[in-house]
Tab-separated table of C-alpha atoms in Angstrom:
chain	number	residue	atom	x	y	z
A	1	MET	CA	-14.449	-15.139	15.910
A	2	TYR	CA	-14.198	-12.525	18.064
A	3	GLN	CA	-13.343	-14.757	20.885
A	4	GLN	CA	-10.826	-15.662	18.942
A	5	LEU	CA	-8.725	-12.557	18.258
A	6	PHE	CA	-7.608	-11.163	21.947
A	7	SER	CA	-7.329	-15.273	22.024
A	8	TRP	CA	-3.173	-15.460	24.283
A	9	GLU	CA	-2.341	-17.100	21.248
A	10	ASN	CA	-3.144	-14.798	18.020
A	11	LEU	CA	-2.904	-11.806	20.746
A	12	LEU	CA	1.197	-13.440	21.384
A	13	LEU	CA	1.237	-13.902	17.315
A	14	ALA	CA	0.456	-10.023	16.551
A	15	TYR	CA	3.320	-9.370	18.986
A	16	ARG	CA	5.738	-11.792	16.944
A	17	LYS	CA	4.969	-10.098	13.740
A	18	ALA	CA	4.346	-6.217	15.211
A	19	SER	CA	7.764	-6.311	16.306
A	20	LYS	CA	9.202	-8.352	13.354
A	21	GLY	CA	12.756	-6.183	12.643
A	22	LYS	CA	11.522	-3.145	14.986
A	23	ARG	CA	12.857	-4.448	18.064
A	24	GLY	CA	15.612	-1.974	18.975
A	25	GLN	CA	12.758	0.398	18.931
A	26	ALA	CA	12.540	2.195	21.954
A	27	ASN	CA	8.609	1.855	21.884
A	28	VAL	CA	8.750	-2.281	21.221
A	29	ALA	CA	11.566	-2.293	24.070
A	30	GLU	CA	9.387	-0.977	26.000
A	31	PHE	CA	6.299	-2.507	25.248
A	32	GLU	CA	8.503	-5.884	25.621
A	33	TYR	CA	9.674	-5.139	28.598
A	34	ARG	CA	6.344	-6.081	30.126
A	35	LEU	CA	5.196	-7.800	27.464
A	36	GLU	CA	3.510	-10.278	29.657
A	37	ASP	CA	1.274	-7.252	30.881
A	38	ASN	CA	0.694	-5.460	28.114
A	39	LEU	CA	-0.703	-8.340	26.492
A	40	LEU	CA	-2.838	-9.261	29.361
A	41	GLN	CA	-4.030	-5.674	29.624
A	42	LEU	CA	-5.014	-5.868	25.567
A	43	GLN	CA	-7.067	-8.988	26.463
A	44	ARG	CA	-9.173	-7.599	29.176
A	45	GLU	CA	-9.559	-4.417	27.343
A	46	LEU	CA	-10.649	-6.379	23.913
A	47	ARG	CA	-12.573	-8.840	26.191
A	48	GLU	CA	-14.597	-6.322	27.708
A	49	LYS	CA	-14.365	-3.832	24.765
A	50	ILE	CA	-13.602	-0.946	25.791
A	51	TYR	CA	-10.203	-0.735	23.954
A	52	GLU	CA	-9.793	2.873	22.368
A	53	PRO	CA	-7.248	2.973	19.566
A	54	GLY	CA	-4.251	5.706	21.117
A	55	ASN	CA	-3.274	9.245	19.122
A	56	TYR	CA	-1.093	8.810	16.315
A	57	TYR	CA	2.011	10.360	15.332
A	58	SER	CA	1.956	11.824	11.626
A	59	PHE	CA	5.622	12.801	9.816
A	60	TYR	CA	6.409	13.787	6.183
A	61	ILE	CA	8.082	11.537	3.870
A	62	HIS	CA	9.835	12.352	-0.040
A	63	ASP	CA	9.484	9.165	-1.547
A	64	PRO	CA	10.301	11.318	-4.017
A	65	LYS	CA	6.110	12.702	-3.586
A	66	ARG	CA	5.211	14.214	0.027
A	67	ARG	CA	3.747	11.733	1.751
A	68	LEU	CA	2.034	11.726	5.270
A	69	ILE	CA	2.862	9.034	7.341
A	70	SER	CA	0.924	8.321	10.483
A	71	ALA	CA	2.220	5.599	12.590
A	72	ALA	CA	0.311	4.484	15.826
A	73	PRO	CA	0.831	3.175	18.871
A	74	PHE	CA	3.017	0.274	19.300
A	75	ARG	CA	0.041	-1.085	21.439
A	76	ASP	CA	-2.710	-0.292	18.370
A	77	ARG	CA	-0.532	-2.667	16.110
A	78	VAL	CA	-0.588	-5.556	17.803
A	79	VAL	CA	-4.418	-5.182	17.648
A	80	HIS	CA	-3.884	-4.493	14.135
A	81	HIS	CA	-1.854	-7.615	13.695
A	82	ALA	CA	-4.475	-9.700	16.006
A	83	LEU	CA	-7.545	-8.240	13.502
A	84	CYS	CA	-6.301	-9.048	10.301
A	85	ASN	CA	-4.290	-12.473	10.996
A	86	LEU	CA	-8.376	-13.102	11.399
A	87	ILE	CA	-9.617	-11.084	8.551
A	88	GLU	CA	-7.321	-11.609	5.781
A	89	PRO	CA	-7.642	-15.313	4.988
A	90	ILE	CA	-11.610	-14.478	4.360
A	91	PHE	CA	-10.723	-11.356	2.138
A	92	GLU	CA	-7.867	-13.122	0.346
A	93	LYS	CA	-9.229	-15.163	-1.491
A	94	SER	CA	-11.605	-13.406	-2.990
A	95	PHE	CA	-9.295	-10.856	-4.370
A	96	VAL	CA	-8.776	-11.257	-8.391
A	97	PHE	CA	-5.006	-12.781	-9.270
A	98	ASP	CA	-3.426	-9.702	-10.446
A	99	SER	CA	-3.927	-7.510	-7.717
A	100	TYR	CA	-0.613	-7.504	-6.028
A	101	ALA	CA	-0.001	-5.595	-3.094
A	102	ASN	CA	1.127	-6.585	0.080
A	103	ARG	CA	-0.202	-10.540	-0.315
A	104	ILE	CA	1.923	-13.270	0.402
A	105	GLY	CA	3.519	-14.377	-2.597
A	106	LYS	CA	3.051	-11.252	-4.288
A	107	GLY	CA	4.780	-7.573	-4.286
A	108	THR	CA	6.829	-5.150	-6.450
A	109	HIS	CA	8.406	-7.214	-8.684
A	110	LYS	CA	5.979	-9.769	-9.062
A	111	ALA	CA	3.781	-7.309	-10.545
A	112	LEU	CA	6.234	-6.148	-12.929
A	113	ASP	CA	7.049	-9.218	-14.187
A	114	ARG	CA	3.681	-9.770	-15.157
A	115	ALA	CA	3.094	-6.467	-16.070
A	116	THR	CA	6.182	-7.371	-18.584
A	117	HIS	CA	4.381	-10.696	-20.054
A	118	TYR	CA	1.246	-8.164	-20.527
A	119	ALA	CA	3.641	-6.591	-22.733
A	120	ARG	CA	4.686	-8.934	-24.624
A	121	GLN	CA	0.973	-10.597	-25.176
A	122	PHE	CA	-0.487	-7.096	-26.077
A	123	ARG	CA	-0.232	-3.773	-28.372
A	124	TYR	CA	-1.655	-1.457	-26.027
A	125	VAL	CA	-1.974	0.194	-23.187
A	126	LEU	CA	-3.708	2.337	-20.633
A	127	SER	CA	-1.811	3.502	-17.420
A	128	CYS	CA	-3.903	4.738	-14.557
A	129	ASP	CA	-3.473	6.322	-11.043
A	130	ILE	CA	-5.673	7.648	-8.477
A	131	ARG	CA	-5.696	10.779	-7.309
A	132	GLN	CA	-5.931	11.121	-3.591
A	133	PHE	CA	-6.618	7.903	-3.084
A	134	PHE	CA	-6.113	7.007	0.377
A	135	PRO	CA	-6.934	10.257	1.392
A	136	SER	CA	-10.548	9.512	-0.431
A	137	ILE	CA	-11.007	6.351	0.947
A	138	ASP	CA	-14.843	6.129	2.241
A	139	HIS	CA	-15.480	4.874	5.395
A	140	ASN	CA	-19.151	4.484	5.029
A	141	ILE	CA	-18.225	2.944	2.023
A	142	LEU	CA	-15.255	0.552	2.656
A	143	PHE	CA	-17.084	-0.177	6.398
A	144	ARG	CA	-20.380	-1.217	3.639
A	145	ILE	CA	-17.480	-3.928	1.726
A	146	LEU	CA	-16.431	-5.326	4.762
A	147	ALA	CA	-19.350	-6.027	6.314
A	148	SER	CA	-20.490	-7.848	3.250
A	149	LYS	CA	-18.038	-10.757	4.321
A	150	ILE	CA	-17.652	-10.660	7.790
A	151	ASN	CA	-21.136	-10.993	10.144
A	152	ASP	CA	-19.477	-10.964	13.641
A	153	PRO	CA	-20.628	-7.295	15.163
A	154	ASP	CA	-18.168	-7.488	17.626
A	155	ILE	CA	-15.537	-7.796	14.821
A	156	LEU	CA	-17.298	-4.929	13.228
A	157	TRP	CA	-17.603	-3.167	16.263
A	158	LEU	CA	-13.273	-3.059	16.453
A	159	ILE	CA	-13.313	-1.912	12.837
A	160	GLY	CA	-15.478	0.638	12.867
A	161	GLY	CA	-13.460	2.125	16.325
A	162	ILE	CA	-9.778	1.670	14.391
A	163	LEU	CA	-11.879	3.428	11.467
A	164	GLN	CA	-12.744	6.567	13.529
A	165	SER	CA	-9.565	7.270	14.960
A	166	GLY	CA	-7.946	7.649	11.790
A	167	VAL	CA	-10.965	10.159	11.031
A	168	GLY	CA	-9.013	13.818	10.162
A	169	ILE	CA	-5.704	12.288	9.513
A	170	LEU	CA	-4.768	12.842	6.361
A	171	SER	CA	-7.888	16.262	5.856
A	172	GLU	CA	-5.213	18.541	5.152
A	173	GLU	CA	-4.027	16.202	2.245
A	174	TYR	CA	-7.732	15.616	0.569
A	175	GLU	CA	-8.794	18.233	-1.607
A	176	MET	CA	-12.354	18.125	-1.709
A	177	ASN	CA	-14.664	16.165	-5.027
A	178	TYR	CA	-18.153	16.548	-5.327
A	179	PHE	CA	-19.895	13.118	-6.660
A	180	PRO	CA	-23.376	12.617	-8.191
A	181	ASN	CA	-25.612	13.323	-5.954
A	182	ASP	CA	-24.245	15.311	-3.244
A	183	ASP	CA	-24.915	18.019	-0.852
A	184	LEU	CA	-23.321	20.432	0.812
A	185	PHE	CA	-22.930	17.575	3.781
A	186	ALA	CA	-21.279	15.919	1.710
A	187	ILE	CA	-17.459	17.075	2.627
A	188	HIS	CA	-18.400	15.831	6.436
A	189	ARG	CA	-18.448	12.137	4.606
A	190	PRO	CA	-15.632	10.669	7.339
A	191	ARG	CA	-12.614	9.457	4.812
A	192	GLY	CA	-9.237	8.815	4.883
A	193	LEU	CA	-6.605	5.947	6.179
A	194	PRO	CA	-3.769	6.384	7.898
A	195	ILE	CA	-0.634	5.276	5.824
A	196	GLY	CA	1.500	3.453	7.268
A	197	ASN	CA	-1.236	0.760	9.086
A	198	LEU	CA	-1.574	-2.331	8.518
A	199	THR	CA	-4.828	-2.192	8.324
A	200	SER	CA	-4.690	0.684	5.936
A	201	GLN	CA	-2.613	-1.571	3.501
A	202	PHE	CA	-5.308	-4.483	3.782
A	203	TRP	CA	-8.212	-2.068	3.107
A	204	ALA	CA	-7.154	-0.713	0.438
A	205	ASN	CA	-6.808	-3.606	-1.588
A	206	CYS	CA	-10.301	-4.310	0.578
A	207	TYR	CA	-11.658	-1.544	-1.281
A	208	LEU	CA	-11.037	-2.110	-4.686
A	209	ASN	CA	-11.652	-5.419	-4.591
A	210	PRO	CA	-15.477	-5.000	-6.004
A	211	PHE	CA	-13.805	-2.681	-8.332
A	212	ASP	CA	-11.024	-5.247	-10.129
A	213	HIS	CA	-13.833	-7.839	-10.101
A	214	PHE	CA	-15.813	-4.574	-12.781
A	215	VAL	CA	-12.979	-4.744	-14.967
A	216	LYS	CA	-12.356	-8.169	-15.132
A	217	ARG	CA	-15.649	-9.362	-15.782
A	218	GLU	CA	-17.215	-6.746	-17.242
A	219	VAL	CA	-15.450	-5.205	-18.669
A	220	ALA	CA	-13.660	-8.449	-20.019
A	221	CYS	CA	-10.422	-7.115	-19.877
A	222	ARG	CA	-7.699	-9.736	-19.695
A	223	GLY	CA	-4.799	-8.033	-19.188
A	224	TYR	CA	-5.075	-6.264	-16.426
A	225	VAL	CA	-2.484	-5.663	-13.585
A	226	ARG	CA	-3.440	-3.182	-10.085
A	227	TYR	CA	-0.372	-2.204	-7.458
A	228	VAL	CA	-2.476	-0.149	-4.911
A	229	ASP	CA	-4.212	2.490	-6.572
A	230	ASP	CA	-1.952	2.084	-10.063
A	231	PHE	CA	-3.375	-0.210	-12.399
A	232	LEU	CA	-2.656	-1.162	-15.911
A	233	LEU	CA	-5.291	-2.714	-18.685
A	234	PHE	CA	-3.560	-4.058	-21.930
A	235	SER	CA	-5.422	-4.237	-25.147
A	236	ASN	CA	-4.924	-4.982	-28.721
A	237	ASP	CA	-7.492	-2.542	-29.730
A	238	LYS	CA	-6.200	1.753	-28.636
A	239	SER	CA	-10.064	2.702	-29.136
A	240	GLU	CA	-11.380	-0.355	-26.958
A	241	LEU	CA	-8.822	1.098	-24.453
A	242	LEU	CA	-10.610	4.594	-24.854
A	243	GLU	CA	-14.080	3.281	-24.009
A	244	TRP	CA	-12.613	1.213	-21.431
A	245	ARG	CA	-11.329	4.468	-19.783
A	246	GLU	CA	-14.355	6.527	-19.604
A	247	THR	CA	-16.312	2.903	-18.156
A	248	ILE	CA	-13.541	3.121	-15.672
A	249	ILE	CA	-13.884	6.506	-14.280
A	250	LYS	CA	-17.737	6.191	-14.437
A	251	ARG	CA	-17.642	3.016	-11.855
A	252	LEU	CA	-14.488	4.535	-9.868
A	253	MET	CA	-17.734	7.550	-8.575
A	254	GLU	CA	-19.360	5.036	-6.872
A	255	PHE	CA	-16.096	4.544	-4.595
A	256	ARG	CA	-15.736	8.659	-4.095
A	257	LEU	CA	-12.618	8.170	-6.260
A	258	LYS	CA	-11.478	9.669	-9.338
A	259	LEU	CA	-8.134	9.304	-11.512
A	260	HIS	CA	-5.605	11.116	-13.266
A	261	GLU	CA	-7.354	11.933	-16.147
A	262	ASN	CA	-4.810	13.279	-17.830
A	263	LYS	CA	-1.801	10.498	-17.260
A	264	ALA	CA	-4.385	7.876	-18.279
A	265	GLN	CA	-3.657	7.644	-22.490
A	266	ALA	CA	-3.725	4.767	-23.817
A	267	ARG	CA	-0.436	4.378	-25.994
A	268	PRO	CA	1.978	1.766	-28.077
A	269	VAL	CA	3.705	-0.551	-24.738
A	270	THR	CA	6.604	0.091	-27.173
A	271	GLU	CA	6.538	3.520	-25.955
A	272	GLY	CA	7.663	1.809	-22.183
A	273	ILE	CA	5.042	1.980	-19.541
A	274	PRO	CA	6.109	3.718	-16.539
A	275	PHE	CA	5.123	1.300	-13.393
A	276	LEU	CA	6.174	1.032	-9.281
A	277	GLY	CA	9.929	3.543	-9.988
A	278	PHE	CA	10.737	1.685	-13.503
A	279	THR	CA	9.805	2.070	-17.275
A	280	ILE	CA	8.997	-1.314	-18.673
A	281	PHE	CA	9.363	-2.283	-22.152
A	282	PRO	CA	8.453	-5.459	-23.979
A	283	ALA	CA	12.021	-6.388	-24.282
A	284	HIS	CA	13.996	-4.409	-21.041
A	285	ARG	CA	13.603	-2.963	-18.044
A	286	ARG	CA	15.062	0.437	-17.008
A	287	LEU	CA	14.363	2.514	-13.496
A	288	LYS	CA	13.125	5.447	-13.320
A	289	ARG	CA	16.449	8.372	-13.644
A	290	ARG	CA	14.874	9.846	-10.285
A	291	LYS	CA	15.232	6.711	-8.137
A	292	GLY	CA	18.426	6.308	-9.389
A	293	ILE	CA	18.896	10.515	-8.268
A	294	ALA	CA	17.190	9.699	-4.551
A	295	PHE	CA	19.021	6.332	-3.797
A	296	GLN	CA	22.999	8.461	-4.612
A	297	ARG	CA	21.760	11.416	-2.633
A	298	LYS	CA	21.101	8.959	0.277
A	299	TYR	CA	23.857	7.138	-0.320
A	300	GLN	CA	25.813	10.142	-0.325
A	301	GLN	CA	24.153	11.784	2.738
A	302	MET	CA	24.968	8.127	5.176
A	303	LEU	CA	28.747	7.712	3.613
A	304	CYS	CA	28.466	11.749	5.154
A	305	GLU	CA	27.499	10.445	8.425
A	306	ASN	CA	29.588	7.377	8.911
A	307	LYS	CA	32.412	10.077	8.723
A	308	ILE	CA	31.204	11.556	11.763
A	309	GLY	CA	29.745	8.678	13.483
A	310	LYS	CA	25.605	8.732	12.875
A	311	ALA	CA	25.544	6.498	10.349
A	312	SER	CA	27.438	2.646	10.725
A	313	ARG	CA	29.471	0.570	7.640
A	314	THR	CA	26.451	-1.942	8.889
A	315	GLU	CA	23.590	0.244	8.324
A	316	ILE	CA	25.623	1.644	4.272
A	317	ALA	CA	25.710	-2.269	2.952
A	318	ALA	CA	22.272	-2.318	4.052
A	319	LEU	CA	21.008	0.327	2.349
A	320	VAL	CA	23.197	-0.862	-0.797
A	321	GLN	CA	22.466	-4.785	-0.616
A	322	GLY	CA	18.411	-3.800	-0.228
A	323	TRP	CA	18.795	-1.024	-3.152
A	324	VAL	CA	20.710	-3.459	-5.507
A	325	ASN	CA	17.970	-6.087	-4.410
A	326	HIS	CA	15.359	-3.677	-6.229
A	327	VAL	CA	16.745	-2.326	-9.334
A	328	ARG	CA	18.400	-5.998	-10.263
A	329	HIS	CA	15.139	-6.190	-11.423
A	330	ALA	CA	16.245	-4.158	-14.262
A	331	ASN	CA	18.475	-3.297	-16.786
A	332	THR	CA	20.432	-1.382	-14.059
A	333	TRP	CA	24.132	-3.111	-14.116
A	334	GLY	CA	25.808	0.150	-14.998
A	335	LEU	CA	23.769	2.577	-13.294
A	336	ARG	CA	24.768	0.209	-9.684
A	337	ARG	CA	29.003	0.051	-11.610
A	338	SER	CA	28.464	4.168	-11.924
A	339	ILE	CA	27.406	4.512	-8.084
A	340	LEU	CA	29.093	1.743	-5.899
A	341	THR	CA	32.555	1.847	-7.569
A	342	THR	CA	33.929	5.189	-6.271
A	343	HIS	CA	33.274	4.453	-2.477
A	344	PRO	CA	34.978	1.944	-0.567
A	345	LYS	CA	35.262	-2.007	-1.715
A	346	PRO	CA	33.517	-3.408	1.266
A	347	ILE	CA	29.916	-1.670	-0.177
A	348	SER	CA	30.938	-1.884	-3.701
A	349	ASN	CA	31.476	-5.436	-3.784
A	350	LEU	CA	27.608	-6.635	-2.948
């Protein structure tokens, strides 16, 4: 498998995936200017096992929560794609149907549709999300999960190097949690996946895949939807959901993870289910108010930047079109009309 990873065909495919939609960025253009030389250099480093990941560039976003995003150098992103090209198919066939993040044919809107389907089938829901998910992912546990399906030592060497490159990136975002049988050295366990890496998104699914199977098989939950660290359990029996809650809390400890327990409450689906920026009801769906406000602020900011030449009308139109395509999956006609009809016609017509 490792020979296939650094084959010319795989590296070229990885470059195309990594550069898609980003060819105007300086680091991508610089890599492309000497594309053949750069890919040959990566190929040599991988073949001789002297490849070392570079330093991350980190910055904060507010969407709406404050998050630390860490971007790997572009050449490393090519390697991440080359690796995922080979290992994703191995894990994909083991994922449960109702895991929706970062998978071909899945995504946010499919997850929302599935949650709506279950809201019409069941009376109650348990909404859960994991505290400090990406900062908490334990490298030893993750590596053991990955190694259970990958038996190529050279592939595991590369995975180990990428994991090691992210150690400490999210240390300031992590509040130490101790688990049963921990000693004082537990604080030094390597943990955390940089938010922004393709490998981090994929490995997050791998990390919770055993948990997904536990919920489906051992808990025997017939209505389950997960998107990254947000997940829903449905039942017609509220007391059953409360029992499941305690079972889930205990099982997540094996992955060194904790729920936001105060948020994990069983409630009737008719009260509305907050999920992925929307509130889901059996008969309709609403956009969360803060999401509408956040877009309105961004939109108004770009309109102001357009007046001074910092943002083009094409960029503004792309922003609006992307937002409309997302929020049209809820009852948002009135909101869209309210925000967009007060601005220039070429944009409001989208």
